[in-house]
Amino acid sequence: MVRERHDRVRYWYQDSTGLDHGGCRWHPSRRDHELIADRLGAFLATAPVRW
């Protein structure tokens, strides 16, 4: 079986550093969601996407 290489596939690891998990039952708090969104936005800004 030959596997194709997918150079356009990217992986983003959601780092939990700095999150307080202050939401209900240790879910992310609003502040955590904002941090996660900022980190994901920075990652997506580096993606070579052409629309």
Backbone as ProteinMPNN parsed JSONL, in Angstrom:
{"seq_chain_A": "MVRERHDRVRYWYQDSTGLDHGGCRWHPSRRDHELIADRLGAFLATAPVRW", "coords_chain_A": {"N_chain_A": [[0.841, -1.184, 0.0], [0.589, 2.177, -0.866], [1.234, 5.221, 0.628], [0.002, 8.491, 0.473], [1.593, 11.648, 0.666], [0.626, 14.364, 2.532], [1.156, 17.489, 2.309], [-0.239, 19.747, 2.875], [-1.653, 19.468, 5.164], [-2.058, 20.422, 8.489], [-1.124, 20.47, 11.956], [-2.264, 21.434, 15.084], [-1.396, 21.853, 18.351], [-3.215, 22.146, 21.242], [-2.19, 23.977, 23.685], [-2.255, 23.927, 27.178], [-1.096, 25.654, 28.922], [-1.169, 28.263, 31.232], [-3.924, 28.385, 31.374], [-6.849, 28.689, 33.373], [-8.957, 27.02, 33.865], [-11.417, 27.675, 35.018], [-14.107, 27.396, 34.568], [-17.365, 25.837, 34.744], [-17.167, 22.797, 36.427], [-14.409, 22.364, 35.886], [-14.104, 23.108, 33.235], [-12.941, 25.14, 30.478], [-12.633, 28.598, 31.215], [-14.177, 31.805, 30.443], [-12.049, 33.555, 30.019], [-10.066, 31.671, 29.455], [-11.047, 30.68, 27.01], [-10.708, 32.934, 25.431], [-7.889, 33.136, 25.426], [-7.246, 30.717, 24.137], [-8.472, 31.163, 21.653], [-6.946, 33.339, 20.722], [-4.423, 32.107, 20.49], [-4.971, 30.102, 18.607], [-5.748, 31.708, 16.474], [-3.316, 33.017, 15.921], [-1.811, 30.833, 15.054], [-3.281, 30.046, 12.763], [-2.878, 32.267, 11.2], [-0.382, 31.856, 10.174], [-0.719, 29.902, 8.324], [-0.486, 28.779, 4.998], [-2.801, 29.734, 3.27], [-4.848, 29.991, 0.467], [-7.558, 31.61, -0.756]], "CA_chain_A": [[0.0, 0.0, 0.0], [1.339, 3.423, -0.972], [0.587, 6.335, 1.323], [0.28, 9.811, -0.083], [2.051, 12.656, 1.619], [-0.25, 15.53, 2.486], [1.905, 18.644, 2.805], [-1.133, 20.846, 3.232], [-2.295, 19.15, 6.44], [-1.343, 21.017, 9.619], [-1.551, 20.024, 13.268], [-2.109, 22.439, 16.133], [-1.549, 21.309, 19.697], [-3.809, 23.115, 22.16], [-1.396, 24.052, 24.912], [-3.081, 24.376, 28.307], [-0.304, 26.53, 29.779], [-1.786, 29.551, 31.542], [-5.376, 28.312, 31.491], [-7.253, 28.523, 34.773], [-10.046, 26.027, 33.907], [-12.337, 28.184, 36.023], [-15.494, 27.2, 34.185], [-18.104, 24.804, 35.466], [-16.558, 21.467, 36.445], [-13.062, 22.434, 35.315], [-14.08, 23.466, 31.825], [-12.289, 26.428, 30.274], [-13.392, 29.808, 31.554], [-14.24, 32.767, 29.337], [-10.672, 34.001, 29.815], [-9.379, 30.569, 28.775], [-11.501, 30.656, 25.619], [-10.06, 34.052, 24.749], [-6.491, 32.745, 25.213], [-7.225, 29.671, 23.118], [-8.799, 31.8, 20.381], [-5.778, 34.12, 20.309], [-3.371, 31.167, 20.074], [-5.389, 29.472, 17.359], [-5.688, 32.747, 15.445], [-1.909, 33.213, 15.56], [-1.414, 29.664, 14.272], [-3.934, 30.103, 11.458], [-2.274, 33.367, 10.435], [0.831, 31.349, 9.522], [-1.075, 28.88, 7.33], [-0.454, 29.284, 3.61], [-4.133, 29.514, 2.714], [-5.251, 30.85, -0.648], [-9.008, 31.443, -0.952]], "C_chain_A": [[0.885, 1.246, 0.0], [0.558, 4.519, -0.27], [0.983, 7.639, 0.652], [0.745, 10.735, 1.025], [1.182, 13.899, 1.444], [0.459, 16.72, 3.123], [1.004, 19.778, 3.264], [-1.857, 20.603, 4.554], [-1.44, 19.707, 7.571], [-1.931, 20.49, 10.916], [-1.281, 21.137, 14.268], [-2.375, 21.788, 17.477], [-2.095, 22.399, 20.602], [-3.074, 23.055, 23.488], [-2.26, 24.591, 26.046], [-2.311, 25.253, 29.285], [-1.031, 27.855, 29.985], [-3.297, 29.52, 31.653], [-5.759, 28.062, 32.948], [-8.347, 27.462, 34.956], [-11.07, 26.397, 34.981], [-13.798, 28.072, 35.658], [-16.13, 26.097, 35.013], [-17.434, 23.444, 35.306], [-15.235, 21.407, 35.677], [-13.024, 22.612, 33.809], [-13.365, 24.803, 31.677], [-13.216, 27.597, 30.624], [-13.465, 30.708, 30.318], [-12.849, 33.27, 29.005], [-9.874, 32.933, 29.069], [-9.763, 30.523, 27.296], [-10.86, 31.786, 24.817], [-8.59, 33.74, 24.46], [-6.374, 31.703, 24.098], [-7.494, 30.264, 21.737], [-7.623, 32.614, 19.854], [-4.663, 33.208, 19.797], [-3.718, 30.5, 18.75], [-5.334, 30.478, 16.212], [-4.268, 32.999, 14.98], [-1.402, 32.045, 14.71], [-2.002, 29.726, 12.864], [-3.36, 31.204, 10.571], [-1.013, 32.916, 9.712], [0.531, 30.318, 8.44], [-1.087, 29.478, 5.938], [-1.766, 29.009, 2.9], [-4.393, 30.517, 1.591], [-6.723, 30.603, -0.908], [-9.382, 31.676, -2.373]], "O_chain_A": [[1.825, 1.343, 0.789], [-0.626, 4.723, -0.535], [2.145, 7.856, 0.31], [0.332, 10.607, 2.177], [1.03, 14.413, 0.336], [0.371, 16.931, 4.333], [1.454, 20.677, 3.974], [-2.606, 21.467, 5.01], [-0.229, 19.485, 7.604], [-3.101, 20.108, 10.966], [-0.193, 21.711, 14.29], [-3.452, 21.24, 17.711], [-1.495, 23.468, 20.715], [-3.323, 22.173, 24.31], [-2.928, 25.612, 25.882], [-2.815, 25.566, 30.363], [-1.458, 28.491, 29.022], [-3.903, 30.535, 31.996], [-5.083, 27.322, 33.663], [-8.628, 27.054, 36.083], [-11.526, 25.548, 35.747], [-14.651, 28.603, 36.369], [-15.487, 25.504, 35.879], [-17.167, 22.998, 34.19], [-15.001, 20.478, 34.905], [-12.017, 22.302, 33.172], [-13.201, 25.524, 32.66], [-14.417, 27.567, 30.356], [-12.88, 30.401, 29.28], [-12.501, 33.399, 27.831], [-9.1, 33.246, 28.164], [-8.903, 30.348, 26.433], [-10.51, 31.603, 23.651], [-8.096, 34.043, 23.374], [-5.508, 31.803, 23.228], [-6.825, 29.912, 20.765], [-7.336, 32.578, 18.658], [-4.032, 33.506, 18.783], [-2.863, 30.352, 17.877], [-4.921, 30.137, 15.103], [-4.027, 33.177, 13.786], [-0.65, 32.248, 13.757], [-1.297, 29.484, 11.884], [-3.355, 31.088, 9.345], [-0.615, 33.539, 8.727], [1.436, 29.904, 7.715], [-1.634, 30.559, 5.723], [-1.834, 28.145, 2.026], [-4.186, 31.721, 1.746], [-7.102, 29.483, -1.251], [-10.558, 31.58, -2.725]]}, "name": "protein", "num_of_chains": 1, "seq": "MVRERHDRVRYWYQDSTGLDHGGCRWHPSRRDHELIADRLGAFLATAPVRW"}
